[in-house]
GROMACS .gro file of C-alpha atoms in nm:
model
  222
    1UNK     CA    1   1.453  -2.962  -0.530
    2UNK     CA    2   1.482  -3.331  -0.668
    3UNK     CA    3   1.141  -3.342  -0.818
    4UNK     CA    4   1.185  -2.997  -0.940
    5UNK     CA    5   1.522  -3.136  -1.099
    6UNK     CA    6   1.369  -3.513  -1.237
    7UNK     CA    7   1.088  -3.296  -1.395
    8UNK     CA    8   1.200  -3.023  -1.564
    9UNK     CA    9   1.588  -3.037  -1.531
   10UNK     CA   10   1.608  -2.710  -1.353
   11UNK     CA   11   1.820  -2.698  -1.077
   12UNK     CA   12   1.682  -2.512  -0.776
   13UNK     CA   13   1.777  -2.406  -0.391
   14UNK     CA   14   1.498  -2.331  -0.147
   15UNK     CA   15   1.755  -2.170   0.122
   16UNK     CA   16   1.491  -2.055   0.277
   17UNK     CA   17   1.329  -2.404   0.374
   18UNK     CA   18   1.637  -2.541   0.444
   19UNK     CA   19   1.713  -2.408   0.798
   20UNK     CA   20   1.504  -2.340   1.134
   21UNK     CA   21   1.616  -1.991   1.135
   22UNK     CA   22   1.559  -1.949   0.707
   23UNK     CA   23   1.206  -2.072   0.790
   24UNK     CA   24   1.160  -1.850   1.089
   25UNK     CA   25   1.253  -1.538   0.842
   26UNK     CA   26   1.048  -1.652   0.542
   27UNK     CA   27   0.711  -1.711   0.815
   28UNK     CA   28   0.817  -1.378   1.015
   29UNK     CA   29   0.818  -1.189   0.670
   30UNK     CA   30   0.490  -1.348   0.515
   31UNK     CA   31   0.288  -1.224   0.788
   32UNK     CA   32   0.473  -0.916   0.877
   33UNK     CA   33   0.405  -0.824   0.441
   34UNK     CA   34   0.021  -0.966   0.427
   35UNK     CA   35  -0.059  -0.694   0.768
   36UNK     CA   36   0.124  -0.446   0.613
   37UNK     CA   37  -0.028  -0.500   0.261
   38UNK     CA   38  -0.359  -0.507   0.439
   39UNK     CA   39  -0.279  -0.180   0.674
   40UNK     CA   40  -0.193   0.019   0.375
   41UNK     CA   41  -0.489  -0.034   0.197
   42UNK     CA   42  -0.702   0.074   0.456
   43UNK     CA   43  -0.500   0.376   0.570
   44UNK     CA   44  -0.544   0.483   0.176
   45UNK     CA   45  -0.899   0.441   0.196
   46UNK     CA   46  -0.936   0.615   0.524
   47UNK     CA   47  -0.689   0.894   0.501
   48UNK     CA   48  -0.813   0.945   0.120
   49UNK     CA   49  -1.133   1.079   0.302
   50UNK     CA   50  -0.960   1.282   0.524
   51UNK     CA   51  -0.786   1.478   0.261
   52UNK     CA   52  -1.096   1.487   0.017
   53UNK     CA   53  -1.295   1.626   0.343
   54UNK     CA   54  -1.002   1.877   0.399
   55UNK     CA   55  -0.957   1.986   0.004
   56UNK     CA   56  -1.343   1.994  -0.026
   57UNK     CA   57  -1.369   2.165   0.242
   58UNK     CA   58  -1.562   2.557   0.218
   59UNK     CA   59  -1.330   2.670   0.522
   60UNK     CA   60  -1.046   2.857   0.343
   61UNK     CA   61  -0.822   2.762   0.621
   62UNK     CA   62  -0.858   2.426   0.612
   63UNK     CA   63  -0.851   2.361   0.274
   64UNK     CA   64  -0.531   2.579   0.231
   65UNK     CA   65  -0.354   2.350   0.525
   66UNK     CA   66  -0.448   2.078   0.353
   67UNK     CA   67  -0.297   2.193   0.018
   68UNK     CA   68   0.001   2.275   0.209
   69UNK     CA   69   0.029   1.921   0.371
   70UNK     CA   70  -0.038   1.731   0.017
   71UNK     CA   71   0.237   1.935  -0.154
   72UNK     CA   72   0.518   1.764   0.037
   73UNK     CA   73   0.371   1.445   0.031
   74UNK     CA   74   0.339   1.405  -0.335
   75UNK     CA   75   0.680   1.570  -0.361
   76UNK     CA   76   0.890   1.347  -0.200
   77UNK     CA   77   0.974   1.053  -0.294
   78UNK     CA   78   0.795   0.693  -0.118
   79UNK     CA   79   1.125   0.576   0.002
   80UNK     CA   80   1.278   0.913   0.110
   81UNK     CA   81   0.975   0.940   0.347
   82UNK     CA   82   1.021   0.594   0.459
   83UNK     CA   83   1.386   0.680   0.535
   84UNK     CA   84   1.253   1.021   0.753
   85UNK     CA   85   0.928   0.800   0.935
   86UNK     CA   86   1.257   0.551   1.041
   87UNK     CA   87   1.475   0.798   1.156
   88UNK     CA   88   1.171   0.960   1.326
   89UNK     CA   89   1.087   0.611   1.490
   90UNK     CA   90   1.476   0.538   1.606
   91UNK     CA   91   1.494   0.881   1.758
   92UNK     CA   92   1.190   0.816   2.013
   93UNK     CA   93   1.366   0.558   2.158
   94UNK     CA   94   1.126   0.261   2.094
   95UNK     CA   95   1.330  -0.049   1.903
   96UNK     CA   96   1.004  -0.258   1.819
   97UNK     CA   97   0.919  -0.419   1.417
   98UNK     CA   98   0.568  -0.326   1.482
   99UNK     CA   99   0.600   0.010   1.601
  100UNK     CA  100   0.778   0.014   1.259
  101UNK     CA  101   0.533  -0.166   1.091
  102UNK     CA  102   0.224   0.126   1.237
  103UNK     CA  103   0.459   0.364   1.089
  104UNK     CA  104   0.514   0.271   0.759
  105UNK     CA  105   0.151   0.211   0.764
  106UNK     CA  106   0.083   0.567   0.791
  107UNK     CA  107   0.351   0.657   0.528
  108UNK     CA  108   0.164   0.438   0.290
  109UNK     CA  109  -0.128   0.593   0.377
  110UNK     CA  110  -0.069   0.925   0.387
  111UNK     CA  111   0.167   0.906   0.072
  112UNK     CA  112  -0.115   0.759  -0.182
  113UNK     CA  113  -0.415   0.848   0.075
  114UNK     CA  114  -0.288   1.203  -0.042
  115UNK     CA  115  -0.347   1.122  -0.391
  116UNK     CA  116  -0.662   0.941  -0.340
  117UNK     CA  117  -0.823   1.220  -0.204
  118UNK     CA  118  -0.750   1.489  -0.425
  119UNK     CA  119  -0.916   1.260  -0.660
  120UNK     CA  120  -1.169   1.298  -0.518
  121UNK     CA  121  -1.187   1.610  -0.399
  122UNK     CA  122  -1.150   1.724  -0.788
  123UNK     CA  123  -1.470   1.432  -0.863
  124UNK     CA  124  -1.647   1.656  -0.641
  125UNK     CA  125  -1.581   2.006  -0.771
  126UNK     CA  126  -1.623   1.848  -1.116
  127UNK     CA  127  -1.990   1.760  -1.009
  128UNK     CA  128  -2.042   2.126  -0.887
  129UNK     CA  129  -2.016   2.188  -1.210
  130UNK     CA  130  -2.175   1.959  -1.422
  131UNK     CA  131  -2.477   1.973  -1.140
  132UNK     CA  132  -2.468   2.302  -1.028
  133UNK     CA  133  -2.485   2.178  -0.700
  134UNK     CA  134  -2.299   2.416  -0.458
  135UNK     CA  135  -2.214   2.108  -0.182
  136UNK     CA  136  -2.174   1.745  -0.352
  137UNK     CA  137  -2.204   1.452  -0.153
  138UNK     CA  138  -1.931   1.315  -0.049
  139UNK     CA  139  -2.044   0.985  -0.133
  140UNK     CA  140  -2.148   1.126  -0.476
  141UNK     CA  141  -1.746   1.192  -0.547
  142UNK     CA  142  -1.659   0.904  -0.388
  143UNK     CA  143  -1.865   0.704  -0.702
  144UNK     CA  144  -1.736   0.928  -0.947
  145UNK     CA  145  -1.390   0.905  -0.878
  146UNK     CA  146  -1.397   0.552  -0.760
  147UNK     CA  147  -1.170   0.387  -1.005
  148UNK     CA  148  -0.900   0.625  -0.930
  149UNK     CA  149  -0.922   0.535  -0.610
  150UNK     CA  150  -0.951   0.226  -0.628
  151UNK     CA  151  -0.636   0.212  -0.849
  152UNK     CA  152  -0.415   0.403  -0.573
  153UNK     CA  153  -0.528   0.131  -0.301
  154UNK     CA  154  -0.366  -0.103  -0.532
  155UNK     CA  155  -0.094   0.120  -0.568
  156UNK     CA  156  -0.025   0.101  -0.177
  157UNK     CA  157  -0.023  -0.260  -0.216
  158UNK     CA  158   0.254  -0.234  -0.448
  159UNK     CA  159   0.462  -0.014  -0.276
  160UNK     CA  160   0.465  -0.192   0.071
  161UNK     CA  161   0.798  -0.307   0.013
  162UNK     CA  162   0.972   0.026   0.056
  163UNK     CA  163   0.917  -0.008   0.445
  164UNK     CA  164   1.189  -0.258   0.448
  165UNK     CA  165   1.435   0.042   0.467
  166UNK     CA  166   1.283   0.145   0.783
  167UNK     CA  167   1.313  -0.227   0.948
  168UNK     CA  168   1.031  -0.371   0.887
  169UNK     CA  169   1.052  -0.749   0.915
  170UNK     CA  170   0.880  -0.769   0.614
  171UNK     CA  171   0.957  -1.054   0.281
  172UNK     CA  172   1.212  -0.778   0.140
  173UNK     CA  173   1.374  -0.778   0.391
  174UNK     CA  174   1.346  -1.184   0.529
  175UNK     CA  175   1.494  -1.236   0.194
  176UNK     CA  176   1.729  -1.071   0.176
  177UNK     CA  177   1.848  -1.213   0.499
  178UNK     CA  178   1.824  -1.511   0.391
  179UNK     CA  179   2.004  -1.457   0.040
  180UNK     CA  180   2.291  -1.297   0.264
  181UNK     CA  181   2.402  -1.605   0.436
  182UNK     CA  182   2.275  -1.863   0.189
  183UNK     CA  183   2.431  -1.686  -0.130
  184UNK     CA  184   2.120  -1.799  -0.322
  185UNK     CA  185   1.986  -1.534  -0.471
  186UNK     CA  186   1.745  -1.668  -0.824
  187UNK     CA  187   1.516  -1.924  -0.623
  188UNK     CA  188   1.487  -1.678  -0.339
  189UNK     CA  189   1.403  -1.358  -0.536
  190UNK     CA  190   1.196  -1.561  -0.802
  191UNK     CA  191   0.987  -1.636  -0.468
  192UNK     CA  192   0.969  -1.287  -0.332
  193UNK     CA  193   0.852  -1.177  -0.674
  194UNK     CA  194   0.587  -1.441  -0.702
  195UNK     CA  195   0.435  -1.372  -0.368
  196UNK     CA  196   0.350  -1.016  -0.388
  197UNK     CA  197   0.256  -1.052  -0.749
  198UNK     CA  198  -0.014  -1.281  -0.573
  199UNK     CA  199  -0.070  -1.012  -0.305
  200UNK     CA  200  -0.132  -0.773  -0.513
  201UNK     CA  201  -0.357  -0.927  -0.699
  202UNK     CA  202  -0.553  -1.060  -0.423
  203UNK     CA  203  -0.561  -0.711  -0.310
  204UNK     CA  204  -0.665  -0.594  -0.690
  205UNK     CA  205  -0.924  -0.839  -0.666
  206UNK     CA  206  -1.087  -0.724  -0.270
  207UNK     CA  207  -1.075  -0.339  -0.452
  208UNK     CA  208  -1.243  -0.438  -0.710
  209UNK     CA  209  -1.504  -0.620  -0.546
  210UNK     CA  210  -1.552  -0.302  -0.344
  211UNK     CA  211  -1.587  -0.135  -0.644
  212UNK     CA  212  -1.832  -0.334  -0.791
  213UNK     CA  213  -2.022  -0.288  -0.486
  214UNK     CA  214  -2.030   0.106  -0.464
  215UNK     CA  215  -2.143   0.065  -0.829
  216UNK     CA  216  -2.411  -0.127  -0.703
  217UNK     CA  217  -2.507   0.087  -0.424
  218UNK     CA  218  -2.420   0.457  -0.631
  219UNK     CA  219  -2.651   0.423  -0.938
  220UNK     CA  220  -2.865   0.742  -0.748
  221UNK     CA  221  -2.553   0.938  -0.802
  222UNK     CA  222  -2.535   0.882  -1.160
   0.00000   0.00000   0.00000
């Protein structure tokens, strides 16, 4: 805080440094946010399949109760669900961050997973088309529509900070801790706001290397 002072003249308060139980919170939080960052982008990948398998599917009834189960999902809003998953969570019982944590996982997921995959589900009945081929690859789809989904694993990224409604132990919500019995607020924000900005772009940049890397690998699909 001096230097920062001597140096620029700004005057600053690291609350969160300051005391054993603001560092605890602000460690707690950072590690809590990167697996949760992390777990969301993989549940979008993998769900994303699930419903592009499902939507793609040629079984009517499948593909219809996958329809049905995307409707609600891109409905609702991302924190309303996260409200329902914690209420959900609290009435089982269990009282554990990381049994919140798996669930808000799975709300990311499933929230832009849903997305994901009728991107591509809608890459492959666009190459029907074009190809006349009356079963795409799935892989084929995957290429086509692979900067959509690439864009909605960042998207999940983004949005991770919605599970602090549901308790997650997450930066949100260390912060805001920590804010509420420091009454600091600029510094600590101004923090919060710089970390996930570097989350997500470490995450933009890991998407985008897989990207690069199904271009690589998908030039027999184009």
């Amino acid at each position: 805080e001096e230097f920062v002072q001597q140096k620029t003249g700004v005057n600053i308060v690291l609350a969160m440094l300051k005391t054993g139980v603001g560092l605890q919170l602000l460690f707690e939080g950072m590690v809590f946010s990167i697996v949760l960052v992390l777990g969301a982008v993989l549940a979008t990948w993998a769900i994303g399949w699930v419903f592009a398998r499902g939507l793609a599917s040629q079984q009517p009834g499948l593909s219809w109760a996958t329809r049905f189960l995307l409707w609600p999902l891109q409905s609702t809003p991302l924190i309303l669900l996260m409200v329902l998953a914690g209420i959900v969570v609290s009435m089982t019982g269990v009282r554990s961050p990381y049994v919140a944590l798996a669930a808000a996982v799975v709300i990311l997921g499933l929230y832009y997973g849903s997305s994901a995959g009728q991107t591509i589900a809608e890459a492959m009945a666009a190459l029907r088309q074009e190809r006349a081929l009356p079963v795409p690859s799935m892989s084929a789809a995957v290429y086509k529509a692979r900067v959509g989904f690439a864009a909605f694993m960042v998207n999940a990224a983004r949005g991770s900070p919605a599970a602090s409604v549901m308790g997650v132990p997450e930066l949100l919500s260390a912060m805001n801790d920590v804010a509420s019995f420091s009454g600091e607020r600029i510094t600590t924000y101004t923090f919060l706001l710089v970390f996930y900005a570097l989350l997500v772009v470490l995450v933009h940049r890991l998407v985008s290397a897989w990207q690069a890397r199904l271009a690589l690998g998908g030039r027999a699909y184009a």
